[in-house]
Amino acid sequence: MVNTMDKKYICGLKQSDFQTTVDHKKTDLFILSNTHGNEVAITNYGGAVVALMIPDRNGVKANIIQGHDNIQDVMSSPEPFLSTLIGRYGNRICKGKFKLHGKEYQLGINNGPNHLHGGPTGFHARVWDAQMMNEQTLVLHYVSAYGEEGYSGELKTTVMYTFTNDNELVIEYLATTNKKTIINLTHHGFFSLSGIGTPTPSIENMMCEINANYYIPIDENSIPTGEILKVDNTPFDFRTPKTIGQDIGADHEQIKYGAGYDHCFVLNKEEEDELSFAARITDPASGRVMEVYTTEPGVQIYTDNWATGYKGQFGATFPKRSAICIEAQHFPDSPNHTYFPSVVLEPNMQYKQKTVYKFSVAD
């Protein structure tokens, strides 16, 4: 489908700039809009959210998620996971190895010695079948073949994006398999609540609250040590709001291993799988607030520690620590830690998770 007349959107993106063919499947741009005239722009290549137009305290709308303005740049981004869907397994698996039924599986290696975010051709690099249900809902489908990136089982996945009139971006995940496998889907949004720019401002002065009494420490290769530690008296205590930058340079082994924050926080939950509050980010400069709710047991907090200042949408640049990622998920390397919540999906089961990003303005 090629548009000869591009509709004008407040995000400034053109649908035709996202239309091409990849592996015999067509890519496109889909715009969700609510009754306030706010927009979410999504491409079916990797399910990437390429724009999220949200007003500040003065009602001025800006794009608060990092992305690109055409499909070629999305596909060749220096950050391959830039605001994309992640699968089959979000986060790292040690040396790309795990066992099911006594059989060892070897996954693709793409992060030092480890498998990261589903591998080099994971869900972020696939063209999804897309269907606009209405102005506020987009449904994406993808069938991951048996053996893709080394995983067992054929995995049928559906992801539904909904942009509500309460300025909530709701992401719902469903999946089934025909053979026992592992799964851990997430979304890797790179959020810049001040709005993207040249350069995009630092996140270090933003206030952060995380509903977690515990976090998961990592080794020098960013793999969990197997411990689950209290956040008390560490840089990882965000139970009372503090700036992201307050302890990001602390003389602490874990901060050094992550080059900042790149850790999974164990969310406080009264019931397993309940949709509950995970985190809140407040930008004092713009007044924008983002709250995250999820059914997942954890959130990976990543403070954009490795960005290089590369160019994104409309000439904006994305330097180090210009975004925060709050990736709702199960724990890293769970298949190799039996006491972590299970990520195994059986043929008679349905994988189902939900994450909500709610945007507002501080009082």
Tab-separated table of N, CA and C in Angstrom, residues 16 26 40 76 87 103 107-108 117 130 150 163 169 171 183 199 217 225 235-236 252 255 270 278 308 327 330 351 363:
chain	number	residue	atom	x	y	z
A	16	SER	N	4.008	7.505	4.084
A	16	SER	CA	4.759	6.983	2.940
A	16	SER	C	6.227	6.739	3.272
A	26	LYS	N	4.915	-6.146	3.921
A	26	LYS	CA	4.871	-4.693	3.806
A	26	LYS	C	4.900	-4.013	5.173
A	40	VAL	N	-0.067	8.523	19.115
A	40	VAL	CA	0.986	7.514	19.193
A	40	VAL	C	1.211	7.008	17.775
A	76	SER	N	17.996	0.412	10.395
A	76	SER	CA	19.457	0.488	10.522
A	76	SER	C	19.892	1.282	11.748
A	87	GLY	N	11.249	-9.786	21.914
A	87	GLY	CA	10.912	-11.196	22.067
A	87	GLY	C	11.865	-12.050	21.240
A	103	LYS	N	17.010	-31.156	27.606
A	103	LYS	CA	17.682	-30.823	26.352
A	103	LYS	C	18.215	-29.400	26.419
A	107	LEU	N	20.949	-20.388	21.856
A	107	LEU	CA	20.352	-19.245	21.182
A	107	LEU	C	21.431	-18.377	20.540
A	108	GLY	N	20.994	-17.447	19.696
A	108	GLY	CA	21.919	-16.524	19.057
A	108	GLY	C	22.609	-15.629	20.076
A	117	HIS	N	17.569	-9.879	24.335
A	117	HIS	CA	16.341	-9.393	23.697
A	117	HIS	C	15.915	-10.208	22.479
A	130	ALA	N	-0.479	-6.317	10.761
A	130	ALA	CA	-1.092	-5.239	11.530
A	130	ALA	C	-2.537	-5.016	11.122
A	150	GLY	N	16.997	-20.141	17.576
A	150	GLY	CA	17.356	-21.280	18.418
A	150	GLY	C	16.285	-21.722	19.392
A	163	PHE	N	-4.489	3.370	22.900
A	163	PHE	CA	-4.210	4.706	23.430
A	163	PHE	C	-5.521	5.281	23.934
A	169	LEU	N	-1.027	4.577	27.335
A	169	LEU	CA	-0.618	3.647	26.287
A	169	LEU	C	-0.625	2.260	26.910
A	171	ILE	N	-0.366	-1.776	26.576
A	171	ILE	CA	0.215	-2.820	25.730
A	171	ILE	C	-0.152	-4.171	26.322
A	183	ILE	N	9.370	-17.827	27.248
A	183	ILE	CA	8.885	-16.562	26.695
A	183	ILE	C	8.991	-15.467	27.748
A	199	PRO	N	20.583	18.795	21.536
A	199	PRO	CA	20.412	17.369	21.861
A	199	PRO	C	19.179	17.145	22.731
A	217	PRO	N	21.006	-8.233	41.582
A	217	PRO	CA	22.376	-7.842	41.236
A	217	PRO	C	22.907	-8.654	40.062
A	225	THR	N	23.497	-12.661	39.436
A	225	THR	CA	24.337	-13.522	40.279
A	225	THR	C	23.537	-14.661	40.886
A	235	PRO	N	22.171	2.457	46.087
A	235	PRO	CA	21.680	3.381	45.052
A	235	PRO	C	20.375	2.925	44.407
A	236	PHE	N	19.920	1.712	44.741
A	236	PHE	CA	18.736	1.138	44.098
A	236	PHE	C	17.450	1.374	44.886
A	252	HIS	N	29.767	2.180	43.683
A	252	HIS	CA	29.071	0.952	44.050
A	252	HIS	C	29.307	-0.061	42.936
A	255	ILE	N	26.562	-0.358	40.230
A	255	ILE	CA	26.495	0.795	39.336
A	255	ILE	C	27.626	0.728	38.308
A	270	GLU	N	0.829	-7.624	45.938
A	270	GLU	CA	0.004	-8.372	46.884
A	270	GLU	C	-0.409	-9.708	46.296
A	278	ALA	N	4.106	0.174	39.304
A	278	ALA	CA	5.517	-0.221	39.231
A	278	ALA	C	6.459	0.955	39.434
A	308	THR	N	25.299	7.232	22.074
A	308	THR	CA	26.477	7.913	21.529
A	308	THR	C	26.176	9.291	20.955
A	327	GLU	N	11.250	-1.384	31.413
A	327	GLU	CA	10.865	-2.574	30.658
A	327	GLU	C	10.211	-3.591	31.597
A	330	HIS	N	9.622	-10.509	33.132
A	330	HIS	CA	10.160	-11.466	34.090
A	330	HIS	C	11.660	-11.212	34.230
A	351	TYR	N	0.074	-17.457	27.252
A	351	TYR	CA	0.864	-16.376	27.847
A	351	TYR	C	0.042	-15.099	27.762
A	363	ASP	N	0.769	18.373	39.439
A	363	ASP	CA	-0.018	19.471	40.015
A	363	ASP	C	0.887	20.650	40.387
